[in-house]
mmCIF file with all atom_site columns, C-alpha atoms in Angstrom:
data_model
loop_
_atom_site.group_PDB
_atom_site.id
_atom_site.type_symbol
_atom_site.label_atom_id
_atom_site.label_alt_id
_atom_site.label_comp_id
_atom_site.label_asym_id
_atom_site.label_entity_id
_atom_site.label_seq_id
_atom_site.pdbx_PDB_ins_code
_atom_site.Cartn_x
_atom_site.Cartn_y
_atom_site.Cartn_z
_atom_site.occupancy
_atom_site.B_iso_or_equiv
_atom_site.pdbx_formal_charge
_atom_site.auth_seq_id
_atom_site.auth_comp_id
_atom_site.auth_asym_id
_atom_site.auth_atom_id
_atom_site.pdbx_PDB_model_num
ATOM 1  C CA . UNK A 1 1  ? 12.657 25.707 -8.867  1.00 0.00 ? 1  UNK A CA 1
ATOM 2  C CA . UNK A 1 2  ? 10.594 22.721 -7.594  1.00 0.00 ? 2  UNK A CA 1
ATOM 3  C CA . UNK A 1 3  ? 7.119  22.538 -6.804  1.00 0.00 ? 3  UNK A CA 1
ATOM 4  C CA . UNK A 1 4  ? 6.608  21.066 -3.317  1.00 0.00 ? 4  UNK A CA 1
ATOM 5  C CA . UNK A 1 5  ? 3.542  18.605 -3.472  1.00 0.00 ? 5  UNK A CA 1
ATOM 6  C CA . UNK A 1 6  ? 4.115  17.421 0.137   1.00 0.00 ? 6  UNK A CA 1
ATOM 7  C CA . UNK A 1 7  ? 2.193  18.198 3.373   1.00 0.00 ? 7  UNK A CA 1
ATOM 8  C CA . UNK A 1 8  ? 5.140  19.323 4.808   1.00 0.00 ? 8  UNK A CA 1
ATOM 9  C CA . UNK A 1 9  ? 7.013  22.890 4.355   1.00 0.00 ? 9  UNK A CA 1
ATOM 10 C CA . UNK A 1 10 ? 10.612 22.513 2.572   1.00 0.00 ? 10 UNK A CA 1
ATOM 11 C CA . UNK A 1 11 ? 12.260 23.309 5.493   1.00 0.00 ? 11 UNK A CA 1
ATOM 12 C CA . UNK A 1 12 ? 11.403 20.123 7.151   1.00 0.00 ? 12 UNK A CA 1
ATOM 13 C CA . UNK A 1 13 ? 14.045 17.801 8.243   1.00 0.00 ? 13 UNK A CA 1
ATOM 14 C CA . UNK A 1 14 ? 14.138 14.423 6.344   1.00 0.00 ? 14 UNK A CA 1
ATOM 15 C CA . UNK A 1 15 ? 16.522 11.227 6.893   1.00 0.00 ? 15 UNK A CA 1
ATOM 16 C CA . UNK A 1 16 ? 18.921 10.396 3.972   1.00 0.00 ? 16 UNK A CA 1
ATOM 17 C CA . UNK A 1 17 ? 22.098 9.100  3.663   1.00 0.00 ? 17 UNK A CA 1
ATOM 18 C CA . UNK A 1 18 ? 25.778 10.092 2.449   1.00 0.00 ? 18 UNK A CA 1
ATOM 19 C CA . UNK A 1 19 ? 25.194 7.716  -0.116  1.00 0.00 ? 19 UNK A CA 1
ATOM 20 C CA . UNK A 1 20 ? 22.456 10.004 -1.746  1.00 0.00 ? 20 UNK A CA 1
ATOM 21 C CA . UNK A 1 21 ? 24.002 13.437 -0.705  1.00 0.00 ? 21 UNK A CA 1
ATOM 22 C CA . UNK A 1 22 ? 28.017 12.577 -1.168  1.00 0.00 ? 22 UNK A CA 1
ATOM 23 C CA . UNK A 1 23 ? 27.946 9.883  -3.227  1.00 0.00 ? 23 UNK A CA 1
ATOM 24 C CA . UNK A 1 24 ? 25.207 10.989 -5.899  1.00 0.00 ? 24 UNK A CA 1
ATOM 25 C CA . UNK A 1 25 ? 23.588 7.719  -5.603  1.00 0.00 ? 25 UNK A CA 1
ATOM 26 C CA . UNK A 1 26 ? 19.773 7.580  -7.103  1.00 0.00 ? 26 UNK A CA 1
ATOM 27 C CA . UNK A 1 27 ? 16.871 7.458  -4.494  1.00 0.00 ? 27 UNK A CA 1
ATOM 28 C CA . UNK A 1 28 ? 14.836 4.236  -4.919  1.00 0.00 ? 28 UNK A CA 1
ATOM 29 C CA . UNK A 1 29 ? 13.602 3.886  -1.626  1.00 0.00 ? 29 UNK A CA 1
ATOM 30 C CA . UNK A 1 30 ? 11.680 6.028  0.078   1.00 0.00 ? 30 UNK A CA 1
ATOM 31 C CA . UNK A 1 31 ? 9.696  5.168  3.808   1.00 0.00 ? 31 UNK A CA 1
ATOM 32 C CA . UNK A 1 32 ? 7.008  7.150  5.414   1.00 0.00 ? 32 UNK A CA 1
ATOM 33 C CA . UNK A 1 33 ? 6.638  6.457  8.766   1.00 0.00 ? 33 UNK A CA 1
ATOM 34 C CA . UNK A 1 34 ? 5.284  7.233  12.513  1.00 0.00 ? 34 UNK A CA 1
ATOM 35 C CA . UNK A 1 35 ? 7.720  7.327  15.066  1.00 0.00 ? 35 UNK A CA 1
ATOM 36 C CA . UNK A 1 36 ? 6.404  7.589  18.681  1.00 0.00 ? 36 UNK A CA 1
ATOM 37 C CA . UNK A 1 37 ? 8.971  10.468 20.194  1.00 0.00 ? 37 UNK A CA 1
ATOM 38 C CA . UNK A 1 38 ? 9.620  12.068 16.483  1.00 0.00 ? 38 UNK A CA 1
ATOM 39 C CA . UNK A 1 39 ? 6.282  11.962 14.759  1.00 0.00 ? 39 UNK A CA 1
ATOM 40 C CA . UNK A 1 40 ? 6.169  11.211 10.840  1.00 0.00 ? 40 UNK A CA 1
ATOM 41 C CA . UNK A 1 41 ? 9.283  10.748 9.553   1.00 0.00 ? 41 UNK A CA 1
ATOM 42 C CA . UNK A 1 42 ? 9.740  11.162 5.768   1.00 0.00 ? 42 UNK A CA 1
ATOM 43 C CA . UNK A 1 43 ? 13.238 8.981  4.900   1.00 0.00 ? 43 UNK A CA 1
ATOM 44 C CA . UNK A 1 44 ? 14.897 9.021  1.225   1.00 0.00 ? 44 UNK A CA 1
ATOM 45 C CA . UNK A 1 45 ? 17.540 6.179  0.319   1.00 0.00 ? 45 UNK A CA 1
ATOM 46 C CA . UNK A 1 46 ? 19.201 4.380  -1.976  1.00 0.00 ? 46 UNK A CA 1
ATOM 47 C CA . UNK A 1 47 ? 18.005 0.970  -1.405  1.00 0.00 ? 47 UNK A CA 1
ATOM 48 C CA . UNK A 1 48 ? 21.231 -0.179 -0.922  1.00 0.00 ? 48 UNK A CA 1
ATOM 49 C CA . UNK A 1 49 ? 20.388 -1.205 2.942   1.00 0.00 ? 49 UNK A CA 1
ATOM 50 C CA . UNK A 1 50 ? 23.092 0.065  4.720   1.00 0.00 ? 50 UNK A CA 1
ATOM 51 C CA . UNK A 1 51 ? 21.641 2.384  7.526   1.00 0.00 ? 51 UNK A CA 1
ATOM 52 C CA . UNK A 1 52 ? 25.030 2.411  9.310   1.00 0.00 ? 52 UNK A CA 1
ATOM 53 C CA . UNK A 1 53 ? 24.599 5.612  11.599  1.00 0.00 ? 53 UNK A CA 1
ATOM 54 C CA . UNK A 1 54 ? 27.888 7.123  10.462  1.00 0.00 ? 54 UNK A CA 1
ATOM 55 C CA . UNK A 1 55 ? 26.159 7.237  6.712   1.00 0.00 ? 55 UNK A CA 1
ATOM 56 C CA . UNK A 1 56 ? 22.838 8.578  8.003   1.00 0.00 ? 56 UNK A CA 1
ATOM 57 C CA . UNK A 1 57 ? 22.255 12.674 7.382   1.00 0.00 ? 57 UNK A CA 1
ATOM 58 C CA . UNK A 1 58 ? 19.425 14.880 8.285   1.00 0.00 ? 58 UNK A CA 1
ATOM 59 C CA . UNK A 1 59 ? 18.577 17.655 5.616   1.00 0.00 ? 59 UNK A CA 1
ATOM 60 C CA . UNK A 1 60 ? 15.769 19.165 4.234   1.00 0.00 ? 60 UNK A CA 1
ATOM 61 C CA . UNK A 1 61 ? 13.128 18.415 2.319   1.00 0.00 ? 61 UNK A CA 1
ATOM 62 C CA . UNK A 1 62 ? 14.385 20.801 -0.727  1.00 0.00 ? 62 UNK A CA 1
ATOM 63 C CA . UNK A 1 63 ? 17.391 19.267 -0.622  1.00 0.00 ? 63 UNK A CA 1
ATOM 64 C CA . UNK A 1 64 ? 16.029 16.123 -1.236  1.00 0.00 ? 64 UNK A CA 1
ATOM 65 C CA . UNK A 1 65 ? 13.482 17.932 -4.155  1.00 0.00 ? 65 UNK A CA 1
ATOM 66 C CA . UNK A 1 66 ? 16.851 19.688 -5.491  1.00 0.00 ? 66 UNK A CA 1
ATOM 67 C CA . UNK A 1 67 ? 18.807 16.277 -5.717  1.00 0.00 ? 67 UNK A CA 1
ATOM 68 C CA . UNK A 1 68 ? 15.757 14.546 -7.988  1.00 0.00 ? 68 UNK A CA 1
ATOM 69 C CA . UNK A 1 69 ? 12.606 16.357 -8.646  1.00 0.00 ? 69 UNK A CA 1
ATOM 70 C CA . UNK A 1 70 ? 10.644 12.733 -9.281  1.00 0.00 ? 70 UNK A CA 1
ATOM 71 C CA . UNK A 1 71 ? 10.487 12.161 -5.728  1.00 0.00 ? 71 UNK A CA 1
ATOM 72 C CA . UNK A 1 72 ? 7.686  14.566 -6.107  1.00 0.00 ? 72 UNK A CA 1
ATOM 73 C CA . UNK A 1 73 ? 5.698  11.805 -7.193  1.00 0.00 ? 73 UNK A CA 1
ATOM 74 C CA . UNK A 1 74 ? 6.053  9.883  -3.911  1.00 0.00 ? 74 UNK A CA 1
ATOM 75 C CA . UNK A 1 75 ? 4.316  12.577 -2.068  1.00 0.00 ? 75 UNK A CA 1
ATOM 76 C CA . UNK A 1 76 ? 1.246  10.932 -1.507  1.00 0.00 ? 76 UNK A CA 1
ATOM 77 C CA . UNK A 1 77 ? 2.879  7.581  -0.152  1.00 0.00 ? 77 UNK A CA 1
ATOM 78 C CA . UNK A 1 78 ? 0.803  7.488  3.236   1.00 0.00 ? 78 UNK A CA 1
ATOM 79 C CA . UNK A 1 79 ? 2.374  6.551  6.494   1.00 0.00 ? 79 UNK A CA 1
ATOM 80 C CA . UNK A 1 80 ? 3.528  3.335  7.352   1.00 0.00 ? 80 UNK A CA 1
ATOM 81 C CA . UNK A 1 81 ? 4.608  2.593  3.206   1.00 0.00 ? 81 UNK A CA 1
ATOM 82 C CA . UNK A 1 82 ? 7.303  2.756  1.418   1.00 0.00 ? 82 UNK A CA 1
ATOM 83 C CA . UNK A 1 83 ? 7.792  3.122  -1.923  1.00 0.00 ? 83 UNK A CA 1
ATOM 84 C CA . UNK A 1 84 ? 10.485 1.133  -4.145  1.00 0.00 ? 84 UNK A CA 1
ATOM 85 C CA . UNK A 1 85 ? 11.760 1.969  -7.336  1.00 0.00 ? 85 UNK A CA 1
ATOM 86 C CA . UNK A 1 86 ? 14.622 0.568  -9.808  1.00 0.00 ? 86 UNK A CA 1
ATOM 87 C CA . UNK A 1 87 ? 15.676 3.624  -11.361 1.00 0.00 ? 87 UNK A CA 1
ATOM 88 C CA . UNK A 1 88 ? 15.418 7.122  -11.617 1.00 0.00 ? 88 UNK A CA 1
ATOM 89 C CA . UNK A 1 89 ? 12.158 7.319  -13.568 1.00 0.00 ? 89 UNK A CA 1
ATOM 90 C CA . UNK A 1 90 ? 10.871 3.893  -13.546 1.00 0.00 ? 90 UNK A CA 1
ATOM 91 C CA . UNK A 1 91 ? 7.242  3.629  -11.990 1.00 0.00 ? 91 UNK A CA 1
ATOM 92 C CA . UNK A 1 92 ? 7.166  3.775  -8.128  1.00 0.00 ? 92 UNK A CA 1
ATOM 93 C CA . UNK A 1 93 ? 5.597  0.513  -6.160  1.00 0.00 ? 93 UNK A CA 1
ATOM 94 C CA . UNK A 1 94 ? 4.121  1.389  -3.081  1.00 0.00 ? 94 UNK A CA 1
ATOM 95 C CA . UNK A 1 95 ? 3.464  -1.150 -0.335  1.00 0.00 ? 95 UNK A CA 1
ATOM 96 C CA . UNK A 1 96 ? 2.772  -1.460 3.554   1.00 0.00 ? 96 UNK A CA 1
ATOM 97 C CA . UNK A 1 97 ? 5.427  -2.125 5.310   1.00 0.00 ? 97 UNK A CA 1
#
């Protein structure tokens, strides 16, 4: 079982994509952001940049932790960054975006 390091409960609702849930397709881009009508929206991705809306899925948070427990280490990424990465376990780079 993972340890959830974010200030948000498990159950929350996160954005993804098929490419990371269907696909198995490593997350190496990750955005935390403020959205006026939805409030802070955590978002997990592939990097590929294809946000088409028929690949986009909502799940949870422990879904995301149960795909790859390093995104633990993005938990601290504030709002309004994102974080990039070019492989499972490389170092994450944070930046504003």
């Amino acid at each position: 079982m993972n340890k959830n390091v974010f200030d948000i409960s498990e159950d929350t609702v996160v954005v993804t994509s098929t490419y990371i849930v269907k696909e198995k397709m490593p997350i190496l881009y990750v955005m935390h952001e403020f959205d006026e009508v939805e409030g802070v929206i955590w978002q997990f991705h592939s990097g590929n940049n294809d946000y088409e809306t028929d690949k986009i899925l909502l799940v949870s948070l422990k879904n995301i932790l149960n795909i790859d427990t390093t995104i633990s280490d993005v938990s601290n990424l504030p709002v309004g960054f994102i974080a990039r990465r070019k492989f499972i376990g490389d170092e994450w780079v944070f930046c504003q975006e």
